[in-house]
Amino acid sequence: MTESAVFAAGAVVWRMVGQKLHILVIHRTKYADLTLPKGKVDPGETLAETAVREVYEETGLHVVLGAPVGISKYRLPSRKQKIVHYWCAEATEAAVRESHFVPNKEVAGLEWVSVKRAKETLSYPVDREILTNFEKLIREGALQTFPIIVLRHAKALPRAEWTGTDADRPLTTRGAKQARQIVGPLRAFGVRRIVSSPAVRCLSTVEPLATELGRETHPEPLLSQDAFEAGTADVRTVIGKRVRSRKAVVLCSHRPVIPTIFREISLATGTVEGRYLRDAAELAPGAFSVVHVSATNPGSGIVSIETYESHA
């Protein structure tokens, strides 16, 4: 991020009302306009965390992020460029019931409207462009997605400085910090299951997330570096199970294993392999890639991939 730009994030929040799809638009008090929920990034936040937080602060809705739907750019009165990243996000019936929104000094009201109506009434062309991208996801049957999140373990003590078995190598102080920092962005994508190589450095990487979510970590020897080096790793079985489950999952593994994980995801989803998959697999310690897959038709190919680097 540069000092000449202001970064923000938001979402196209949608729900089904009967058989009709509606999206949420907000009436802002100060500007007397109609727009999509969004807001500026707070220090230390990822864009994904910002999107979830801003949707909640402006609408009272707890959401998790689906596939990204584009980036809008425009000039502020200060002449700085504002760059806003958007995701689609479903508002479940439970989230709608639990919302405690009341009109306030920032948001005067909320309105659920059809996509067509939103494009007619939104105040800014950049918002209407985001809805055009959103419509493309609808046409492609990719509105409902689930993420397969591939995480490389955080920074571990080098082999040369460790006298025990490789599987027992611990995280460094920096690695422990990375493990804590990934909790927020992983939660933004609604992780429901945690699967990890049984190596200590992998289990320690996902431990803060498991604690935060109150969920167990499921050790998976088939994702371990030991199994990979011994030729006994079976990534295909693991990925096939995760795709069939159609639930948000994080898979924590090792640098040598991760390219195979991506190759198996591409095979399981009928995706043509390309440079973008190899790029997504080149993860530094503590980094992860979010692979969005259609929940209604997983075999139709990967919808999108986004990568998050560690800044610890």
PDB file of C-alpha atoms in Angstrom:
ATOM      1  CA  MET A   1       0.000   0.000   0.000  1.00  0.00           C
ATOM      2  CA  THR A   2       1.248   3.476  -0.870  1.00  0.00           C
ATOM      3  CA  GLU A   3       0.759   6.783   0.905  1.00  0.00           C
ATOM      4  CA  SER A   4      -0.867   8.221  -2.225  1.00  0.00           C
ATOM      5  CA  ALA A   5      -3.819   5.834  -2.050  1.00  0.00           C
ATOM      6  CA  VAL A   6      -6.581   5.120   0.441  1.00  0.00           C
ATOM      7  CA  PHE A   7      -7.547   1.453   0.675  1.00  0.00           C
ATOM      8  CA  ALA A   8     -10.980   0.190   1.611  1.00  0.00           C
ATOM      9  CA  ALA A   9     -13.041  -2.961   1.354  1.00  0.00           C
ATOM     10  CA  GLY A  10     -16.684  -3.970   1.260  1.00  0.00           C
ATOM     11  CA  ALA A  11     -19.134  -6.521  -0.036  1.00  0.00           C
ATOM     12  CA  VAL A  12     -22.120  -7.134  -2.228  1.00  0.00           C
ATOM     13  CA  VAL A  13     -24.328  -8.663   0.458  1.00  0.00           C
ATOM     14  CA  TRP A  14     -27.058 -10.901  -0.939  1.00  0.00           C
ATOM     15  CA  ARG A  15     -29.903 -13.121   0.219  1.00  0.00           C
ATOM     16  CA  MET A  16     -32.724 -15.123  -1.296  1.00  0.00           C
ATOM     17  CA  VAL A  17     -36.215 -13.862  -0.520  1.00  0.00           C
ATOM     18  CA  GLY A  18     -38.492 -16.609  -1.725  1.00  0.00           C
ATOM     19  CA  GLN A  19     -37.131 -17.453  -5.168  1.00  0.00           C
ATOM     20  CA  LYS A  20     -35.753 -13.968  -5.802  1.00  0.00           C
ATOM     21  CA  LEU A  21     -32.244 -12.723  -5.172  1.00  0.00           C
ATOM     22  CA  HIS A  22     -31.894  -9.406  -3.383  1.00  0.00           C
ATOM     23  CA  ILE A  23     -28.823  -7.376  -2.491  1.00  0.00           C
ATOM     24  CA  LEU A  24     -28.334  -4.901   0.323  1.00  0.00           C
ATOM     25  CA  VAL A  25     -27.769  -1.202  -0.325  1.00  0.00           C
ATOM     26  CA  ILE A  26     -27.252   1.440   2.328  1.00  0.00           C
ATOM     27  CA  HIS A  27     -28.594   4.970   2.575  1.00  0.00           C
ATOM     28  CA  ARG A  28     -25.781   7.050   4.037  1.00  0.00           C
ATOM     29  CA  THR A  29     -26.760   9.890   6.328  1.00  0.00           C
ATOM     30  CA  LYS A  30     -23.920  12.344   5.728  1.00  0.00           C
ATOM     31  CA  TYR A  31     -23.778  12.060   1.941  1.00  0.00           C
ATOM     32  CA  ALA A  32     -27.499  11.415   1.260  1.00  0.00           C
ATOM     33  CA  ASP A  33     -26.497   8.745  -1.231  1.00  0.00           C
ATOM     34  CA  LEU A  34     -27.153   5.090  -1.971  1.00  0.00           C
ATOM     35  CA  THR A  35     -24.141   2.777  -2.014  1.00  0.00           C
ATOM     36  CA  LEU A  36     -22.703  -0.629  -1.139  1.00  0.00           C
ATOM     37  CA  PRO A  37     -21.379  -1.280   2.376  1.00  0.00           C
ATOM     38  CA  LYS A  38     -17.657  -0.575   2.587  1.00  0.00           C
ATOM     39  CA  GLY A  39     -15.044   1.259   4.652  1.00  0.00           C
ATOM     40  CA  LYS A  40     -11.382   2.078   5.089  1.00  0.00           C
ATOM     41  CA  VAL A  41      -8.783  -0.414   6.254  1.00  0.00           C
ATOM     42  CA  ASP A  42      -7.772  -0.108   9.898  1.00  0.00           C
ATOM     43  CA  PRO A  43      -4.062  -0.428  10.809  1.00  0.00           C
ATOM     44  CA  GLY A  44      -2.986  -4.070  10.868  1.00  0.00           C
ATOM     45  CA  GLU A  45      -6.067  -5.346   9.027  1.00  0.00           C
ATOM     46  CA  THR A  46      -6.160  -7.319   5.812  1.00  0.00           C
ATOM     47  CA  LEU A  47      -8.657  -6.224   3.196  1.00  0.00           C
ATOM     48  CA  ALA A  48     -10.753  -9.335   3.888  1.00  0.00           C
ATOM     49  CA  GLU A  49     -11.004  -8.479   7.580  1.00  0.00           C
ATOM     50  CA  THR A  50     -11.979  -4.923   6.700  1.00  0.00           C
ATOM     51  CA  ALA A  51     -14.789  -6.085   4.436  1.00  0.00           C
ATOM     52  CA  VAL A  52     -16.325  -8.283   7.139  1.00  0.00           C
ATOM     53  CA  ARG A  53     -15.930  -5.644   9.848  1.00  0.00           C
ATOM     54  CA  GLU A  54     -17.369  -2.825   7.749  1.00  0.00           C
ATOM     55  CA  VAL A  55     -20.391  -4.856   6.690  1.00  0.00           C
ATOM     56  CA  TYR A  56     -21.112  -5.573  10.349  1.00  0.00           C
ATOM     57  CA  GLU A  57     -20.556  -1.988  11.504  1.00  0.00           C
ATOM     58  CA  GLU A  58     -22.766  -0.519   8.770  1.00  0.00           C
ATOM     59  CA  THR A  59     -25.516  -3.142   8.614  1.00  0.00           C
ATOM     60  CA  GLY A  60     -25.332  -5.239  11.793  1.00  0.00           C
ATOM     61  CA  LEU A  61     -24.917  -8.373   9.668  1.00  0.00           C
ATOM     62  CA  HIS A  62     -22.323 -11.023  10.447  1.00  0.00           C
ATOM     63  CA  VAL A  63     -21.157 -12.387   7.079  1.00  0.00           C
ATOM     64  CA  VAL A  64     -18.323 -14.468   5.686  1.00  0.00           C
ATOM     65  CA  LEU A  65     -16.755 -13.706   2.347  1.00  0.00           C
ATOM     66  CA  GLY A  66     -17.395 -15.530  -0.883  1.00  0.00           C
ATOM     67  CA  ALA A  67     -15.639 -14.912  -4.171  1.00  0.00           C
ATOM     68  CA  PRO A  68     -14.142 -11.489  -4.944  1.00  0.00           C
ATOM     69  CA  VAL A  69     -16.215  -9.321  -7.297  1.00  0.00           C
ATOM     70  CA  GLY A  70     -13.782  -6.631  -8.293  1.00  0.00           C
ATOM     71  CA  ILE A  71     -11.985  -3.456  -7.364  1.00  0.00           C
ATOM     72  CA  SER A  72     -13.233   0.098  -7.777  1.00  0.00           C
ATOM     73  CA  LYS A  73     -10.920   3.091  -8.081  1.00  0.00           C
ATOM     74  CA  TYR A  74     -11.775   6.772  -7.913  1.00  0.00           C
ATOM     75  CA  ARG A  75     -10.366  10.122  -6.792  1.00  0.00           C
ATOM     76  CA  LEU A  76     -11.201  11.670  -3.454  1.00  0.00           C
ATOM     77  CA  PRO A  77     -11.574  15.455  -2.999  1.00  0.00           C
ATOM     78  CA  SER A  78      -8.036  15.351  -1.559  1.00  0.00           C
ATOM     79  CA  ARG A  79      -6.883  14.026  -4.977  1.00  0.00           C
ATOM     80  CA  LYS A  80      -5.782  10.777  -3.402  1.00  0.00           C
ATOM     81  CA  GLN A  81      -6.937   7.663  -5.173  1.00  0.00           C
ATOM     82  CA  LYS A  82      -9.340   5.425  -3.273  1.00  0.00           C
ATOM     83  CA  ILE A  83      -9.118   1.716  -4.023  1.00  0.00           C
ATOM     84  CA  VAL A  84     -11.973  -0.465  -2.794  1.00  0.00           C
ATOM     85  CA  HIS A  85     -11.902  -4.282  -2.897  1.00  0.00           C
ATOM     86  CA  TYR A  86     -15.246  -6.110  -2.927  1.00  0.00           C
ATOM     87  CA  TRP A  87     -16.395  -9.655  -2.252  1.00  0.00           C
ATOM     88  CA  CYS A  88     -19.817 -11.212  -2.470  1.00  0.00           C
ATOM     89  CA  ALA A  89     -21.228 -12.288   0.896  1.00  0.00           C
ATOM     90  CA  GLU A  90     -24.436 -14.141   1.652  1.00  0.00           C
ATOM     91  CA  ALA A  91     -26.610 -12.876   4.472  1.00  0.00           C
ATOM     92  CA  THR A  92     -28.052 -16.021   6.012  1.00  0.00           C
ATOM     93  CA  GLU A  93     -31.499 -15.961   7.570  1.00  0.00           C
ATOM     94  CA  ALA A  94     -29.852 -16.366  10.977  1.00  0.00           C
ATOM     95  CA  ALA A  95     -27.623 -13.335  10.328  1.00  0.00           C
ATOM     96  CA  VAL A  96     -30.640 -11.255   9.273  1.00  0.00           C
ATOM     97  CA  ARG A  97     -32.580 -12.253  12.399  1.00  0.00           C
ATOM     98  CA  GLU A  98     -29.626 -11.465  14.658  1.00  0.00           C
ATOM     99  CA  SER A  99     -28.907  -8.034  13.178  1.00  0.00           C
ATOM    100  CA  HIS A 100     -29.522  -5.163  15.590  1.00  0.00           C
ATOM    101  CA  PHE A 101     -29.189  -2.351  13.067  1.00  0.00           C
ATOM    102  CA  VAL A 102     -30.763   0.987  13.908  1.00  0.00           C
ATOM    103  CA  PRO A 103     -30.415   4.199  11.896  1.00  0.00           C
ATOM    104  CA  ASN A 104     -27.378   6.189  13.003  1.00  0.00           C
ATOM    105  CA  LYS A 105     -25.217   9.166  12.084  1.00  0.00           C
ATOM    106  CA  GLU A 106     -23.488   7.186   9.337  1.00  0.00           C
ATOM    107  CA  VAL A 107     -26.241   4.986   7.884  1.00  0.00           C
ATOM    108  CA  ALA A 108     -29.803   6.236   7.689  1.00  0.00           C
ATOM    109  CA  GLY A 109     -31.310   2.984   6.478  1.00  0.00           C
ATOM    110  CA  LEU A 110     -30.902  -0.370   4.761  1.00  0.00           C
ATOM    111  CA  GLU A 111     -32.784  -1.594   1.712  1.00  0.00           C
ATOM    112  CA  TRP A 112     -32.991  -5.021   0.067  1.00  0.00           C
ATOM    113  CA  VAL A 113     -33.493  -4.612  -3.662  1.00  0.00           C
ATOM    114  CA  SER A 114     -33.125  -6.602  -6.868  1.00  0.00           C
ATOM    115  CA  VAL A 115     -29.832  -6.344  -8.730  1.00  0.00           C
ATOM    116  CA  LYS A 116     -31.642  -4.529 -11.542  1.00  0.00           C
ATOM    117  CA  ARG A 117     -33.128  -2.005  -9.114  1.00  0.00           C
ATOM    118  CA  ALA A 118     -29.747  -1.498  -7.453  1.00  0.00           C
ATOM    119  CA  LYS A 119     -28.074  -0.725 -10.764  1.00  0.00           C
ATOM    120  CA  GLU A 120     -30.765   1.836 -11.461  1.00  0.00           C
ATOM    121  CA  THR A 121     -30.548   3.594  -8.103  1.00  0.00           C
ATOM    122  CA  LEU A 122     -26.961   3.338  -6.792  1.00  0.00           C
ATOM    123  CA  SER A 123     -25.384   6.775  -6.685  1.00  0.00           C
ATOM    124  CA  TYR A 124     -22.003   5.936  -8.216  1.00  0.00           C
ATOM    125  CA  PRO A 125     -20.954   4.313 -11.509  1.00  0.00           C
ATOM    126  CA  VAL A 126     -18.138   2.404  -9.769  1.00  0.00           C
ATOM    127  CA  ASP A 127     -20.716   0.585  -7.618  1.00  0.00           C
ATOM    128  CA  ARG A 128     -22.730  -0.339 -10.697  1.00  0.00           C
ATOM    129  CA  GLU A 129     -19.577  -1.774 -12.269  1.00  0.00           C
ATOM    130  CA  ILE A 130     -19.120  -4.039  -9.245  1.00  0.00           C
ATOM    131  CA  LEU A 131     -22.691  -5.260  -9.694  1.00  0.00           C
ATOM    132  CA  THR A 132     -21.911  -6.117 -13.316  1.00  0.00           C
ATOM    133  CA  ASN A 133     -19.170  -8.427 -12.025  1.00  0.00           C
ATOM    134  CA  PHE A 134     -21.615  -9.819  -9.473  1.00  0.00           C
ATOM    135  CA  GLU A 135     -24.097 -10.615 -12.257  1.00  0.00           C
ATOM    136  CA  LYS A 136     -21.375 -12.545 -14.062  1.00  0.00           C
ATOM    137  CA  LEU A 137     -20.962 -14.811 -11.029  1.00  0.00           C
ATOM    138  CA  ILE A 138     -24.718 -15.413 -11.022  1.00  0.00           C
ATOM    139  CA  ARG A 139     -24.710 -16.370 -14.715  1.00  0.00           C
ATOM    140  CA  GLU A 140     -21.793 -18.746 -14.177  1.00  0.00           C
ATOM    141  CA  GLY A 141     -23.443 -20.469 -11.213  1.00  0.00           C
ATOM    142  CA  ALA A 142     -20.614 -19.285  -8.984  1.00  0.00           C
ATOM    143  CA  LEU A 143     -22.462 -17.120  -6.488  1.00  0.00           C
ATOM    144  CA  GLN A 144     -22.488 -19.793  -3.793  1.00  0.00           C
ATOM    145  CA  THR A 145     -18.915 -20.914  -3.211  1.00  0.00           C
ATOM    146  CA  PHE A 146     -16.821 -22.569  -0.532  1.00  0.00           C
ATOM    147  CA  PRO A 147     -13.119 -21.914   0.083  1.00  0.00           C
ATOM    148  CA  ILE A 148     -10.312 -24.430   0.180  1.00  0.00           C
ATOM    149  CA  ILE A 149      -7.566 -22.484   1.928  1.00  0.00           C
ATOM    150  CA  VAL A 150      -4.024 -23.739   1.426  1.00  0.00           C
ATOM    151  CA  LEU A 151      -1.738 -22.536   4.219  1.00  0.00           C
ATOM    152  CA  ARG A 152       2.006 -22.941   4.474  1.00  0.00           C
ATOM    153  CA  HIS A 153       3.118 -23.347   8.070  1.00  0.00           C
ATOM    154  CA  ALA A 154       4.623 -20.317   9.772  1.00  0.00           C
ATOM    155  CA  LYS A 155       8.346 -19.694  10.189  1.00  0.00           C
ATOM    156  CA  ALA A 156      10.000 -22.682  11.877  1.00  0.00           C
ATOM    157  CA  LEU A 157      13.401 -23.169  13.436  1.00  0.00           C
ATOM    158  CA  PRO A 158      15.887 -24.087  10.671  1.00  0.00           C
ATOM    159  CA  ARG A 159      16.888 -27.729  10.416  1.00  0.00           C
ATOM    160  CA  ALA A 160      20.527 -26.826  11.079  1.00  0.00           C
ATOM    161  CA  GLU A 161      19.539 -25.389  14.471  1.00  0.00           C
ATOM    162  CA  TRP A 162      17.417 -28.348  15.565  1.00  0.00           C
ATOM    163  CA  THR A 163      18.728 -31.638  16.914  1.00  0.00           C
ATOM    164  CA  GLY A 164      15.428 -33.529  17.116  1.00  0.00           C
ATOM    165  CA  THR A 165      13.337 -35.104  14.377  1.00  0.00           C
ATOM    166  CA  ASP A 166      12.223 -32.847  11.540  1.00  0.00           C
ATOM    167  CA  ALA A 167       8.560 -33.376  12.387  1.00  0.00           C
ATOM    168  CA  ASP A 168       9.177 -31.949  15.865  1.00  0.00           C
ATOM    169  CA  ARG A 169      10.768 -28.679  14.738  1.00  0.00           C
ATOM    170  CA  PRO A 170       8.996 -25.808  16.530  1.00  0.00           C
ATOM    171  CA  LEU A 171       8.003 -22.369  15.311  1.00  0.00           C
ATOM    172  CA  THR A 172      10.283 -19.419  15.912  1.00  0.00           C
ATOM    173  CA  THR A 173       9.073 -16.337  17.785  1.00  0.00           C
ATOM    174  CA  ARG A 174       8.286 -14.770  14.424  1.00  0.00           C
ATOM    175  CA  GLY A 175       6.415 -17.912  13.383  1.00  0.00           C
ATOM    176  CA  ALA A 176       4.284 -17.790  16.519  1.00  0.00           C
ATOM    177  CA  LYS A 177       3.396 -14.182  15.691  1.00  0.00           C
ATOM    178  CA  GLN A 178       2.477 -15.181  12.134  1.00  0.00           C
ATOM    179  CA  ALA A 179       0.218 -17.918  13.502  1.00  0.00           C
ATOM    180  CA  ARG A 180      -1.667 -15.363  15.581  1.00  0.00           C
ATOM    181  CA  GLN A 181      -1.949 -12.870  12.740  1.00  0.00           C
ATOM    182  CA  ILE A 182      -3.618 -15.250  10.293  1.00  0.00           C
ATOM    183  CA  VAL A 183      -6.586 -15.892  12.581  1.00  0.00           C
ATOM    184  CA  GLY A 184      -8.508 -12.769  11.512  1.00  0.00           C
ATOM    185  CA  PRO A 185      -8.226 -13.173   7.750  1.00  0.00           C
ATOM    186  CA  LEU A 186      -8.955 -16.909   7.911  1.00  0.00           C
ATOM    187  CA  ARG A 187     -12.089 -16.231   9.968  1.00  0.00           C
ATOM    188  CA  ALA A 188     -13.237 -13.773   7.309  1.00  0.00           C
ATOM    189  CA  PHE A 189     -13.697 -16.702   4.929  1.00  0.00           C
ATOM    190  CA  GLY A 190     -15.767 -18.750   7.348  1.00  0.00           C
ATOM    191  CA  VAL A 191     -13.365 -21.616   8.023  1.00  0.00           C
ATOM    192  CA  ARG A 192     -15.273 -24.544   9.534  1.00  0.00           C
ATOM    193  CA  ARG A 193     -12.705 -27.335   9.441  1.00  0.00           C
ATOM    194  CA  ILE A 194      -8.963 -27.341  10.137  1.00  0.00           C
ATOM    195  CA  VAL A 195      -6.839 -30.075   8.584  1.00  0.00           C
ATOM    196  CA  SER A 196      -3.090 -30.111   9.181  1.00  0.00           C
ATOM    197  CA  SER A 197       0.046 -32.098   8.651  1.00  0.00           C
ATOM    198  CA  PRO A 198       0.897 -33.670  12.033  1.00  0.00           C
ATOM    199  CA  ALA A 199       4.278 -31.903  12.094  1.00  0.00           C
ATOM    200  CA  VAL A 200       4.639 -29.657  15.141  1.00  0.00           C
ATOM    201  CA  ARG A 201       5.288 -26.563  13.017  1.00  0.00           C
ATOM    202  CA  CYS A 202       1.981 -27.082  11.179  1.00  0.00           C
ATOM    203  CA  LEU A 203      -0.106 -27.896  14.243  1.00  0.00           C
ATOM    204  CA  SER A 204       1.335 -24.856  16.034  1.00  0.00           C
ATOM    205  CA  THR A 205       0.472 -22.655  13.046  1.00  0.00           C
ATOM    206  CA  VAL A 206      -3.241 -23.495  13.201  1.00  0.00           C
ATOM    207  CA  GLU A 207      -3.503 -23.732  16.991  1.00  0.00           C
ATOM    208  CA  PRO A 208      -4.508 -20.059  17.521  1.00  0.00           C
ATOM    209  CA  LEU A 209      -7.192 -20.429  14.849  1.00  0.00           C
ATOM    210  CA  ALA A 210      -8.540 -23.623  16.399  1.00  0.00           C
ATOM    211  CA  THR A 211      -8.642 -21.948  19.806  1.00  0.00           C
ATOM    212  CA  GLU A 212     -10.457 -18.900  18.432  1.00  0.00           C
ATOM    213  CA  LEU A 213     -13.028 -21.011  16.587  1.00  0.00           C
ATOM    214  CA  GLY A 214     -13.417 -23.568  19.373  1.00  0.00           C
ATOM    215  CA  ARG A 215     -12.782 -26.350  16.866  1.00  0.00           C
ATOM    216  CA  GLU A 216     -10.472 -29.333  16.762  1.00  0.00           C
ATOM    217  CA  THR A 217      -7.526 -29.604  14.407  1.00  0.00           C
ATOM    218  CA  HIS A 218      -7.598 -32.807  12.368  1.00  0.00           C
ATOM    219  CA  PRO A 219      -4.038 -34.119  11.872  1.00  0.00           C
ATOM    220  CA  GLU A 220      -3.600 -35.605   8.385  1.00  0.00           C
ATOM    221  CA  PRO A 221      -0.426 -37.673   7.815  1.00  0.00           C
ATOM    222  CA  LEU A 222      -1.185 -37.758   4.077  1.00  0.00           C
ATOM    223  CA  LEU A 223      -0.268 -34.042   3.947  1.00  0.00           C
ATOM    224  CA  SER A 224       3.015 -34.392   5.826  1.00  0.00           C
ATOM    225  CA  GLN A 225       6.460 -33.683   4.452  1.00  0.00           C
ATOM    226  CA  ASP A 226       7.694 -37.015   5.830  1.00  0.00           C
ATOM    227  CA  ALA A 227       5.080 -38.870   3.764  1.00  0.00           C
ATOM    228  CA  PHE A 228       5.849 -36.725   0.728  1.00  0.00           C
ATOM    229  CA  GLU A 229       9.570 -37.472   0.927  1.00  0.00           C
ATOM    230  CA  ALA A 230       8.868 -41.172   1.516  1.00  0.00           C
ATOM    231  CA  GLY A 231       6.536 -41.310  -1.485  1.00  0.00           C
ATOM    232  CA  THR A 232       3.523 -42.270   0.637  1.00  0.00           C
ATOM    233  CA  ALA A 233       1.640 -38.968   0.625  1.00  0.00           C
ATOM    234  CA  ASP A 234      -1.878 -39.224  -0.780  1.00  0.00           C
ATOM    235  CA  VAL A 235      -2.985 -35.662  -1.417  1.00  0.00           C
ATOM    236  CA  ARG A 236      -5.605 -36.779  -3.933  1.00  0.00           C
ATOM    237  CA  THR A 237      -7.635 -38.581  -1.284  1.00  0.00           C
ATOM    238  CA  VAL A 238      -7.552 -35.545   1.014  1.00  0.00           C
ATOM    239  CA  ILE A 239      -8.591 -33.077  -1.690  1.00  0.00           C
ATOM    240  CA  GLY A 240     -11.319 -35.323  -3.054  1.00  0.00           C
ATOM    241  CA  LYS A 241     -12.878 -35.523   0.394  1.00  0.00           C
ATOM    242  CA  ARG A 242     -12.710 -31.766   0.895  1.00  0.00           C
ATOM    243  CA  VAL A 243     -14.287 -30.986  -2.481  1.00  0.00           C
ATOM    244  CA  ARG A 244     -17.103 -33.471  -1.852  1.00  0.00           C
ATOM    245  CA  SER A 245     -17.808 -31.942   1.557  1.00  0.00           C
ATOM    246  CA  ARG A 246     -18.283 -28.443   0.049  1.00  0.00           C
ATOM    247  CA  LYS A 247     -17.354 -26.830   3.363  1.00  0.00           C
ATOM    248  CA  ALA A 248     -14.841 -24.109   4.154  1.00  0.00           C
ATOM    249  CA  VAL A 249     -11.547 -25.711   5.127  1.00  0.00           C
ATOM    250  CA  VAL A 250      -7.954 -24.732   5.770  1.00  0.00           C
ATOM    251  CA  LEU A 251      -5.215 -27.215   4.853  1.00  0.00           C
ATOM    252  CA  CYS A 252      -1.886 -26.542   6.552  1.00  0.00           C
ATOM    253  CA  SER A 253       1.103 -28.206   4.949  1.00  0.00           C
ATOM    254  CA  HIS A 254       4.698 -27.792   3.750  1.00  0.00           C
ATOM    255  CA  ARG A 255       6.395 -26.041   0.828  1.00  0.00           C
ATOM    256  CA  PRO A 256       7.272 -29.263  -1.070  1.00  0.00           C
ATOM    257  CA  VAL A 257       3.709 -30.605  -0.715  1.00  0.00           C
ATOM    258  CA  ILE A 258       1.751 -27.465  -1.603  1.00  0.00           C
ATOM    259  CA  PRO A 259       2.217 -27.598  -5.419  1.00  0.00           C
ATOM    260  CA  THR A 260       0.724 -31.092  -5.363  1.00  0.00           C
ATOM    261  CA  ILE A 261      -2.226 -29.809  -3.328  1.00  0.00           C
ATOM    262  CA  PHE A 262      -2.962 -27.237  -6.007  1.00  0.00           C
ATOM    263  CA  ARG A 263      -2.554 -29.770  -8.787  1.00  0.00           C
ATOM    264  CA  GLU A 264      -5.073 -32.053  -7.100  1.00  0.00           C
ATOM    265  CA  ILE A 265      -7.517 -29.176  -6.545  1.00  0.00           C
ATOM    266  CA  SER A 266      -7.325 -28.380 -10.259  1.00  0.00           C
ATOM    267  CA  LEU A 267      -8.008 -32.037 -11.152  1.00  0.00           C
ATOM    268  CA  ALA A 268     -10.864 -32.367  -8.663  1.00  0.00           C
ATOM    269  CA  THR A 269     -12.577 -29.232  -9.975  1.00  0.00           C
ATOM    270  CA  GLY A 270     -11.933 -29.691 -13.691  1.00  0.00           C
ATOM    271  CA  THR A 271      -9.701 -26.630 -13.833  1.00  0.00           C
ATOM    272  CA  VAL A 272      -7.167 -26.068 -16.589  1.00  0.00           C
ATOM    273  CA  GLU A 273      -3.718 -25.774 -15.025  1.00  0.00           C
ATOM    274  CA  GLY A 274      -1.805 -22.570 -15.630  1.00  0.00           C
ATOM    275  CA  ARG A 275       0.728 -20.147 -14.265  1.00  0.00           C
ATOM    276  CA  TYR A 276      -1.832 -18.707 -11.854  1.00  0.00           C
ATOM    277  CA  LEU A 277      -1.939 -22.031  -9.992  1.00  0.00           C
ATOM    278  CA  ARG A 278       1.837 -22.182  -9.756  1.00  0.00           C
ATOM    279  CA  ASP A 279       1.889 -18.601  -8.472  1.00  0.00           C
ATOM    280  CA  ALA A 280      -0.728 -19.412  -5.821  1.00  0.00           C
ATOM    281  CA  ALA A 281       1.396 -22.353  -4.663  1.00  0.00           C
ATOM    282  CA  GLU A 282       4.537 -20.269  -4.150  1.00  0.00           C
ATOM    283  CA  LEU A 283       3.764 -19.420  -0.547  1.00  0.00           C
ATOM    284  CA  ALA A 284       6.187 -17.972   1.966  1.00  0.00           C
ATOM    285  CA  PRO A 285       5.974 -19.146   5.596  1.00  0.00           C
ATOM    286  CA  GLY A 286       2.681 -18.083   7.154  1.00  0.00           C
ATOM    287  CA  ALA A 287       1.096 -17.202   3.797  1.00  0.00           C
ATOM    288  CA  PHE A 288      -2.048 -18.770   2.352  1.00  0.00           C
ATOM    289  CA  SER A 289      -4.100 -18.900  -0.830  1.00  0.00           C
ATOM    290  CA  VAL A 290      -7.899 -18.997  -0.856  1.00  0.00           C
ATOM    291  CA  VAL A 291      -9.322 -21.165  -3.637  1.00  0.00           C
ATOM    292  CA  HIS A 292     -13.004 -20.381  -4.244  1.00  0.00           C
ATOM    293  CA  VAL A 293     -14.987 -23.325  -5.640  1.00  0.00           C
ATOM    294  CA  SER A 294     -18.630 -23.385  -6.746  1.00  0.00           C
ATOM    295  CA  ALA A 295     -20.789 -25.035  -4.087  1.00  0.00           C
ATOM    296  CA  THR A 296     -23.476 -25.941  -6.611  1.00  0.00           C
ATOM    297  CA  ASN A 297     -21.125 -27.333  -9.250  1.00  0.00           C
ATOM    298  CA  PRO A 298     -17.583 -27.957  -7.939  1.00  0.00           C
ATOM    299  CA  GLY A 299     -16.569 -29.601 -11.206  1.00  0.00           C
ATOM    300  CA  SER A 300     -17.086 -26.386 -13.165  1.00  0.00           C
ATOM    301  CA  GLY A 301     -13.602 -25.126 -12.337  1.00  0.00           C
ATOM    302  CA  ILE A 302     -12.009 -22.825  -9.782  1.00  0.00           C
ATOM    303  CA  VAL A 303     -13.969 -19.578  -9.532  1.00  0.00           C
ATOM    304  CA  SER A 304     -11.038 -17.470  -8.266  1.00  0.00           C
ATOM    305  CA  ILE A 305      -7.883 -17.568  -6.164  1.00  0.00           C
ATOM    306  CA  GLU A 306      -6.527 -14.887  -3.834  1.00  0.00           C
ATOM    307  CA  THR A 307      -3.258 -14.993  -1.900  1.00  0.00           C
ATOM    308  CA  TYR A 308      -2.395 -13.401   1.453  1.00  0.00           C
ATOM    309  CA  GLU A 309       1.195 -12.870   2.504  1.00  0.00           C
ATOM    310  CA  SER A 310       2.368 -12.727   6.098  1.00  0.00           C
ATOM    311  CA  HIS A 311       3.587  -9.322   7.307  1.00  0.00           C
ATOM    312  CA  ALA A 312       4.985 -10.517  10.631  1.00  0.00           C
TER     313      ALA A 312
END
